[in-house]
Coordinates of C-alpha atoms in Angstrom, one line a residue:
M1 CA -5.2 -5.3 -20.1
T2 CA -8.1 -5.9 -18.0
S3 CA -8.2 -7.4 -14.1
T4 CA -9.6 -8.4 -10.7
P5 CA -9.4 -8.1 -7.0
S6 CA -11.1 -8.1 -3.3
S7 CA -12.5 -6.7 -0.7
A8 CA -12.1 -6.3 3.1
S9 CA -11.1 -5.0 7.1
G10 CA -10.9 -3.8 10.2
E11 CA -9.5 -7.4 11.7
K12 CA -8.6 -9.4 8.4
E13 CA -8.7 -8.3 5.0
R14 CA -8.6 -9.7 2.2
R15 CA -9.4 -6.3 -0.2
S16 CA -8.2 -4.3 -3.1
P17 CA -6.1 -0.8 -2.8
T18 CA -7.8 2.2 -3.6
P19 CA -5.6 4.8 -5.1
S20 CA -5.3 8.1 -2.5
G21 CA -7.7 11.2 -3.4
T22 CA -10.6 8.9 -5.0
S23 CA -13.4 6.6 -3.7
S24 CA -14.1 3.9 -5.2
I25 CA -15.8 2.5 -2.2
N26 CA -19.7 3.2 -3.2
S27 CA -19.5 1.0 -6.1
V28 CA -19.6 -2.9 -3.2
A29 CA -20.9 -5.7 -4.9
S30 CA -24.2 -7.4 -3.5
G31 CA -25.6 -10.9 -4.5
D32 CA -23.9 -13.4 -5.4
A33 CA -21.2 -12.1 -7.5
P34 CA -18.0 -10.6 -7.1
T35 CA -17.6 -7.0 -8.8
T36 CA -15.8 -5.2 -10.6
S37 CA -14.4 -2.3 -8.6
I38 CA -12.7 1.4 -10.7
P39 CA -11.1 4.1 -9.2
T40 CA -14.2 7.4 -9.4
P41 CA -12.3 10.2 -9.8
Y42 CA -12.4 13.1 -6.5
V43 CA -15.4 16.1 -7.0
S44 CA -14.0 18.8 -5.9
D45 CA -16.2 21.3 -3.5
K46 CA -14.5 24.0 -3.7
T47 CA -16.3 26.4 -0.6
E48 CA -16.7 23.0 1.2
D49 CA -13.1 22.2 0.4
S50 CA -12.4 25.8 2.0
S51 CA -14.4 25.4 5.3
K52 CA -12.6 21.5 5.4
L53 CA -8.5 22.9 5.9
R54 CA -10.4 25.5 8.3
T55 CA -11.4 23.0 11.0
F56 CA -7.6 20.9 10.2
L57 CA -6.3 23.9 10.5
S58 CA -7.4 24.1 13.6
I59 CA -7.3 21.3 15.0
L60 CA -3.4 20.1 13.6
R61 CA -2.5 23.1 16.1
K62 CA -2.9 21.3 18.4
F63 CA -0.3 19.1 17.4
I64 CA 2.9 21.2 16.8
G65 CA 5.4 20.0 18.8
V66 CA 3.4 16.7 18.8
A67 CA 6.3 13.8 17.1
D68 CA 4.1 11.1 16.3
I69 CA 0.1 12.7 15.6
A70 CA -0.8 9.1 14.5
S71 CA 0.3 7.6 17.7
V72 CA -2.3 10.2 19.6
R73 CA -6.0 8.6 19.9
F74 CA -7.9 11.5 19.2
S75 CA -11.0 11.5 16.5
L76 CA -12.1 13.7 13.0
P77 CA -15.2 14.6 12.1
A78 CA -16.6 13.2 9.2
Q79 CA -16.9 15.5 8.0
L80 CA -12.6 15.5 7.4
L81 CA -13.0 11.7 6.5
E82 CA -11.6 10.3 3.4
P83 CA -15.0 7.4 2.2
T84 CA -12.7 5.3 2.1
P85 CA -11.7 2.8 4.8
N86 CA -8.1 3.0 5.9
L87 CA -6.8 -0.4 4.9
E88 CA -7.7 0.9 1.4
Y89 CA -5.5 2.6 0.9
W90 CA -2.4 1.1 -0.9
N91 CA -1.2 1.7 -4.5
Y92 CA 1.7 -0.6 -5.3
L93 CA -0.7 -2.5 -7.4
D94 CA -3.2 0.5 -8.9
R95 CA -0.6 -1.3 -11.8
P96 CA -0.5 -4.5 -11.3
E97 CA 0.5 -5.2 -14.5
T98 CA 4.7 -3.9 -13.0
F99 CA 4.4 -6.6 -10.5
I100 CA 4.7 -9.6 -12.6
G101 CA 6.3 -7.6 -14.3
S102 CA 9.4 -7.5 -11.3
A103 CA 9.7 -11.5 -11.6
T104 CA -8.1 -10.3 -0.1
C105 CA -7.9 -9.2 -3.9
N106 CA -6.8 -10.4 -6.8
W107 CA -6.9 -8.0 -10.6
E108 CA -6.7 -10.2 -14.0
I109 CA -3.8 -9.3 -16.0
E110 CA -3.3 -9.8 -19.2
D111 CA 0.8 -10.1 -19.2
T112 CA 2.6 -7.8 -21.5
S113 CA 5.7 -7.8 -19.2
P114 CA 8.8 -9.9 -20.1
S115 CA 9.7 -12.1 -17.7
V116 CA 12.4 -11.2 -15.0
L117 CA 14.2 -14.5 -16.7
G118 CA 14.1 -12.8 -20.1
D119 CA 13.3 -14.4 -23.1
G120 CA 13.3 -18.3 -23.5
P121 CA 11.2 -21.4 -23.8
K122 CA 7.0 -21.7 -22.2
V123 CA 8.4 -23.5 -18.7
S124 CA 12.2 -22.2 -17.5
A125 CA 14.6 -24.3 -15.9
S126 CA 13.8 -22.4 -12.8
G127 CA 10.1 -23.5 -13.5
E128 CA 8.7 -20.0 -14.7
I129 CA 5.2 -21.0 -16.4
N130 CA 5.8 -18.4 -19.6
T131 CA 2.3 -16.1 -19.1
E132 CA 2.8 -13.6 -22.0
N133 CA -0.9 -12.1 -23.3
R134 CA -3.0 -14.9 -21.3
P135 CA -4.8 -13.9 -18.5
V136 CA -2.7 -13.5 -15.0
R137 CA -4.3 -12.7 -11.2
V138 CA -2.8 -11.1 -8.6
S139 CA -4.3 -11.3 -5.1
Y140 CA -4.1 -9.4 -2.2
L141 CA -4.5 -10.4 1.7
T142 CA -4.9 -7.7 4.7
E143 CA -5.1 -6.9 7.9
Q144 CA -5.9 -4.5 10.2
T145 CA -2.9 -6.6 13.0
S146 CA -2.4 -3.3 15.9
H147 CA -4.2 -0.7 17.0
H148 CA -1.9 1.8 19.1
P149 CA 0.2 1.7 17.1
P150 CA -2.3 1.3 14.0
V151 CA -0.3 -1.0 12.1
S152 CA -1.2 -2.9 9.2
A153 CA 0.2 -6.4 7.8
F154 CA 0.0 -7.4 4.4
W155 CA 0.5 -10.3 1.9
V156 CA 0.8 -10.1 -2.2
D157 CA 0.8 -13.0 -3.9
C158 CA 1.1 -14.8 -8.1
P159 CA 2.0 -18.1 -7.4
V160 CA 2.4 -18.5 -11.2
K161 CA 4.6 -16.1 -11.8
G162 CA 6.0 -16.8 -8.7
I163 CA 5.8 -13.4 -6.9
S164 CA 5.1 -12.5 -3.6
A165 CA 5.1 -9.3 -1.3
Y166 CA 4.3 -8.4 2.6
G167 CA 5.4 -6.3 5.0
F168 CA 4.1 -3.7 7.6
D169 CA 2.4 -0.6 7.1
Q170 CA 2.2 2.1 9.4
L171 CA 3.2 5.7 8.8
S172 CA 4.4 8.5 10.9
A173 CA 3.5 12.0 11.0
K174 CA 4.4 15.6 12.2
F175 CA 3.3 19.2 11.8
T176 CA 5.6 22.0 11.4
G177 CA 3.3 25.5 12.1
T178 CA 3.5 25.0 8.1
S179 CA 3.6 22.0 6.7
V180 CA 3.1 18.1 7.6
R181 CA 5.7 15.9 7.3
V182 CA 4.6 12.0 6.3
T183 CA 6.9 9.4 6.8
P184 CA 7.3 5.0 7.8
G185 CA 6.6 4.3 10.7
A186 CA 8.9 2.5 13.0
H187 CA 7.4 -1.2 11.6
N188 CA 7.0 -0.2 8.4
L189 CA 10.4 -1.6 7.0
G190 CA 9.5 -1.5 3.6
I191 CA 7.8 -3.6 1.0
F192 CA 10.2 -7.4 1.1
I193 CA 9.4 -8.6 -2.8
N194 CA 10.2 -12.8 -3.2
L195 CA 11.4 -14.2 -6.4
Q196 CA 11.3 -18.0 -6.2
H197 CA 12.2 -18.2 -10.2
R198 CA 15.1 -16.4 -9.2
D199 CA 16.5 -19.2 -6.3
N200 CA 14.4 -16.9 -4.1
E201 CA 15.8 -13.4 -4.1
E202 CA 14.8 -11.2 -1.4
Y203 CA 13.8 -7.5 -2.3
R204 CA 13.3 -4.7 0.0
L205 CA 12.2 -1.3 -0.9
T206 CA 11.7 0.9 2.1
H207 CA 9.5 4.0 1.1
P208 CA 10.7 8.0 1.3
A209 CA 9.4 10.4 2.9
A210 CA 6.6 13.2 1.7
Q211 CA 5.3 16.6 2.6
L212 CA 2.4 18.5 2.4
A213 CA 2.7 22.2 2.7
G214 CA 0.4 25.2 1.3
L215 CA -1.5 24.2 4.0
L216 CA -1.6 28.8 5.3
R217 CA -1.8 29.2 1.2
G218 CA -4.5 26.9 0.7
S219 CA -3.1 25.6 -2.0
L220 CA -2.6 22.0 -1.1
S221 CA 0.8 20.1 -2.5
I222 CA 3.0 17.0 -1.9
S223 CA 7.2 17.0 -2.7
V224 CA 9.5 14.3 -2.0
A225 CA 13.3 15.2 -0.7
D226 CA 15.0 11.8 0.6
T227 CA 16.9 8.5 -0.1
C228 CA 15.4 4.8 -0.4
F229 CA 16.7 2.3 -1.3
V230 CA 16.8 -1.5 -2.9
T231 CA 18.7 -3.8 -2.1
C232 CA 19.1 -8.0 -2.6
P233 CA 21.8 -10.2 -0.4
K234 CA 21.5 -13.0 -2.1
S235 CA 22.2 -11.0 -5.4
K236 CA 24.0 -8.4 -3.8
I237 CA 22.7 -5.8 -6.3
K238 CA 22.2 -2.4 -4.5
V239 CA 19.4 1.1 -5.9
I240 CA 20.0 4.1 -4.3
L241 CA 16.9 6.7 -5.1
Q242 CA 17.2 9.6 -4.5
Y243 CA 13.9 11.7 -4.8
L244 CA 15.4 16.2 -5.3
E245 CA 14.6 19.0 -2.8
E246 CA 12.7 21.2 -5.4
G247 CA 13.5 25.2 -5.3
W248 CA 11.4 27.6 -3.7
L249 CA 10.5 29.1 -6.9
G250 CA 9.6 27.9 -10.0
K251 CA 6.8 25.0 -10.1
A252 CA 7.3 21.5 -9.2
Q253 CA 10.5 18.9 -11.6
N254 CA 9.7 15.7 -9.6
R255 CA 12.8 14.0 -9.5
V256 CA 14.5 11.8 -8.7
N257 CA 18.6 10.3 -9.9
G258 CA 19.3 6.2 -9.1
V259 CA 22.1 4.0 -9.2
I260 CA 22.4 -0.1 -9.4
F261 CA 25.8 -1.2 -8.4
Q262 CA 27.1 -4.3 -7.4
Y263 CA 26.8 -4.2 -2.4
D264 CA 28.6 -6.0 -0.6
P265 CA 26.2 -6.8 2.1
E266 CA 28.2 -7.6 5.2
N267 CA 29.4 -4.3 4.5
D268 CA 26.9 -1.7 3.3
N269 CA 27.6 1.5 3.4
K270 CA 27.0 3.6 0.3
V271 CA 23.6 5.5 0.8
R272 CA 25.1 8.6 -1.3
I273 CA 25.0 7.9 -5.0
K274 CA 28.2 9.7 -5.2
D275 CA 29.8 7.5 -2.1
V276 CA 29.5 4.7 -4.9
P277 CA 32.3 3.9 -7.0
E278 CA 32.7 3.5 -11.0
K279 CA 33.5 0.4 -10.6
D280 CA 30.3 -1.2 -9.2
I281 CA 28.3 0.5 -11.2
L282 CA 25.6 -1.0 -13.5
A283 CA 23.0 1.4 -14.7
K284 CA 22.3 4.5 -13.9
L285 CA 18.1 5.7 -13.0
E286 CA 16.7 9.8 -13.6
G287 CA 13.4 10.9 -14.9
C288 CA 9.8 13.0 -13.1
W289 CA 8.9 9.8 -11.1
Q290 CA 5.7 11.2 -12.5
D291 CA 5.8 11.3 -15.9
E292 CA 9.4 9.6 -17.3
I293 CA 12.1 7.3 -16.0
Y294 CA 14.3 5.9 -17.5
Y295 CA 17.7 4.2 -17.3
T296 CA 21.2 4.1 -18.5
L297 CA 23.4 0.7 -18.9
T298 CA 27.4 1.5 -17.9
T299 CA 27.8 -0.1 -21.4
S300 CA 25.9 2.7 -23.5
K301 CA 25.3 5.5 -22.9
D302 CA 22.0 5.5 -24.9
P303 CA 19.2 5.7 -22.0
Q304 CA 15.8 4.0 -22.0
L305 CA 12.5 3.7 -21.4
L306 CA 12.0 2.3 -17.8
I307 CA 8.5 3.2 -16.8
D308 CA 6.0 6.1 -18.6
L309 CA 3.8 6.9 -15.9
K310 CA 1.3 9.4 -17.8
P311 CA -1.2 7.2 -19.1
L312 CA -1.7 5.2 -16.9
W313 CA -4.5 4.8 -14.0
P314 CA -5.6 1.8 -11.2
M315 CA -6.3 -1.2 -12.9
P316 CA -10.0 -2.1 -11.3
K317 CA -10.3 -5.4 -9.0
I318 CA -12.6 -7.8 -8.5
I319 CA -14.5 -7.3 -4.6
P320 CA -16.2 -10.7 -3.4
P321 CA -20.0 -10.5 -3.4
E322 CA -21.2 -8.5 0.0
S323 CA -22.8 -12.1 1.0
Q324 CA -19.8 -13.7 1.4
Q325 CA -17.8 -11.1 3.1
L326 CA -17.2 -12.0 6.7
R327 CA -18.5 -9.1 8.9
N328 CA -15.3 -7.5 9.6
E329 CA -14.9 -7.3 6.4
S330 CA -13.6 -2.7 5.5
R331 CA -16.2 -2.3 3.2
R332 CA -19.0 -4.5 4.8
F333 CA -17.9 -2.7 8.2
W334 CA -17.7 1.0 7.6
Q335 CA -19.9 1.0 4.7
G336 CA -23.1 2.8 7.2
V337 CA -20.2 5.1 7.6
T338 CA -19.1 5.1 4.1
E339 CA -22.3 6.0 2.5
A340 CA -23.9 8.4 4.8
I341 CA -20.6 10.9 4.4
L342 CA -20.7 10.3 0.0
S343 CA -24.4 11.5 0.6
R344 CA -23.4 13.8 3.6
Q345 CA -24.9 13.1 6.7
Y346 CA -22.2 13.9 8.7
N347 CA -23.7 13.7 12.1
Q348 CA -25.1 10.2 11.0
A349 CA -21.4 9.2 10.0
T350 CA -20.5 11.2 13.3
K351 CA -23.0 8.7 15.0
L352 CA -22.4 5.0 12.7
K353 CA -18.5 6.0 13.7
Q354 CA -19.0 6.2 17.3
E355 CA -21.1 3.5 17.7
L356 CA -18.7 1.1 15.9
E357 CA -16.2 2.5 17.8
E358 CA -17.8 2.3 21.0
R359 CA -18.7 -1.3 20.1
Q360 CA -14.7 -2.1 20.2
R361 CA -14.0 -0.5 23.5
E362 CA -16.2 -2.5 24.6
K363 CA -15.0 -5.9 23.2
A364 CA -11.5 -5.7 24.6
A365 CA -13.3 -4.4 27.7
A366 CA -15.0 -8.0 28.0
R367 CA -10.6 -10.1 26.8
K368 CA -9.6 -8.2 28.9
E369 CA -12.0 -9.5 31.5
Q370 CA -11.0 -13.2 30.4
G371 CA -7.5 -13.0 30.1
L372 CA -7.4 -13.1 26.6
E373 CA -4.9 -11.5 24.1
W374 CA -6.7 -10.4 20.3
Q375 CA -4.0 -12.7 18.4
P376 CA -5.3 -11.3 13.8
R377 CA -6.5 -14.2 12.1
F378 CA -4.7 -14.4 9.3
F379 CA -0.4 -13.5 10.2
T380 CA 0.7 -14.6 12.7
K381 CA 2.1 -11.6 14.5
A382 CA 0.7 -7.9 15.1
L383 CA 3.9 -6.7 15.0
V384 CA 7.7 -8.3 13.7
A385 CA 11.5 -7.2 14.3
S386 CA 12.1 -7.6 11.5
G387 CA 9.6 -5.8 9.9
K388 CA 8.0 -8.9 7.7
P389 CA 5.1 -10.7 8.1
E390 CA 4.5 -14.3 7.7
L391 CA 0.5 -16.2 7.0
T392 CA -1.1 -18.8 9.5
E393 CA -3.2 -21.1 8.1
D394 CA -6.1 -19.6 7.4
G395 CA -4.3 -16.5 5.9
R396 CA -2.7 -19.1 3.5
Q397 CA -6.9 -20.6 2.9
A398 CA -7.6 -16.9 1.7
L399 CA -5.3 -16.0 -0.7
Q400 CA -6.0 -20.3 -1.9
G401 CA -9.2 -19.1 -2.5
L402 CA -9.0 -15.8 -4.6
Q403 CA -7.1 -17.8 -6.7
A404 CA -10.1 -19.6 -7.0
N405 CA -12.3 -17.8 -6.8
D406 CA -13.7 -18.8 -4.1
Y407 CA -14.5 -16.1 -1.4
F408 CA -15.6 -18.3 1.5
L409 CA -14.3 -17.7 4.8
R410 CA -15.9 -18.6 8.7
E411 CA -16.0 -15.7 10.3
S412 CA -14.0 -15.8 13.9
S413 CA -15.0 -16.3 17.1
L414 CA -12.7 -14.0 18.5
T415 CA -13.1 -9.8 16.3
S416 CA -12.1 -6.5 17.6
A417 CA -15.3 -6.2 16.4

């Protein structure tokens, strides 16, 4: 398979999601040609990591009992910062072919996934184009719409397949004294996926909570023990996924079980797998969320492989050339800080970071003095109660440009930094 994306930042974004624990930010485009970004494995320095962990713990102890660390204004020392801007952390499109198979940054991928409409003609009755073994472009646009609390809106688009996804990103974190529990923030109501060629069916996927443990013994591990849901009122289909809690002894299993069933959107009261009547179940799921997951239809006893995660590695993205990135797109905006962190010049990184933050504060104060209220550029509102952002005309044009390899965007007259 081959692939493609674009870059992004603080107030406006056309960027590629970078997998956690990697540093693909170092492949920034220069000149006039777009570049391909591939995540670079992080090489650990055990001595430096040990020092970082001690510093991190000393900071975390100050937040014992704080309901949400993410909502507190504080500045981390540069040596604890990852050389990847916040807007670069978005892993759901690391494998974009799985996204198009379900029915600013681009991927171009060979479409080897089955159509959401099944086998059929080149063009279906609903208008879906058969793109099997042809390159398909998936574009991604994101923008930080709120600074306090820190919230960003995103939009994923694949017009040729009639699939889009959208929502708000926000995290909440609490330190218990021995571990950090991370949950979706109040404005993060999940990922919404729209299937245009299936009568605009809209599926909502909620996020499970995760826990970072092993802080005291210096052996960090991540576990997921929670229940999340996929719902579609139009098709009246619901999925319950239960991430099983790990035992105190033995190797982590990372198990997940689930059921797919018919439900009543007007009386959505099934939140546990054991509460779902057998007559409503369409299929059952089981497996390891870091390995293989299988499904079994109620009409069969034979499990079928749904996805094998082991051989999958994040697909490269096509990034707009630096000359065509806006001044506040994340890769360009934080480039100096990123380079200083990568070269371990932490004093310089701190200095540059503080200068950027001071400029943001000055511009915010100037807007307040003039009675101006900052508004997102690519999305209509900073926050939406439904959890579903809406694109502005600039947002629609940015996504259309990504599809056409046209990365030009005019500079905004009102920016946050």
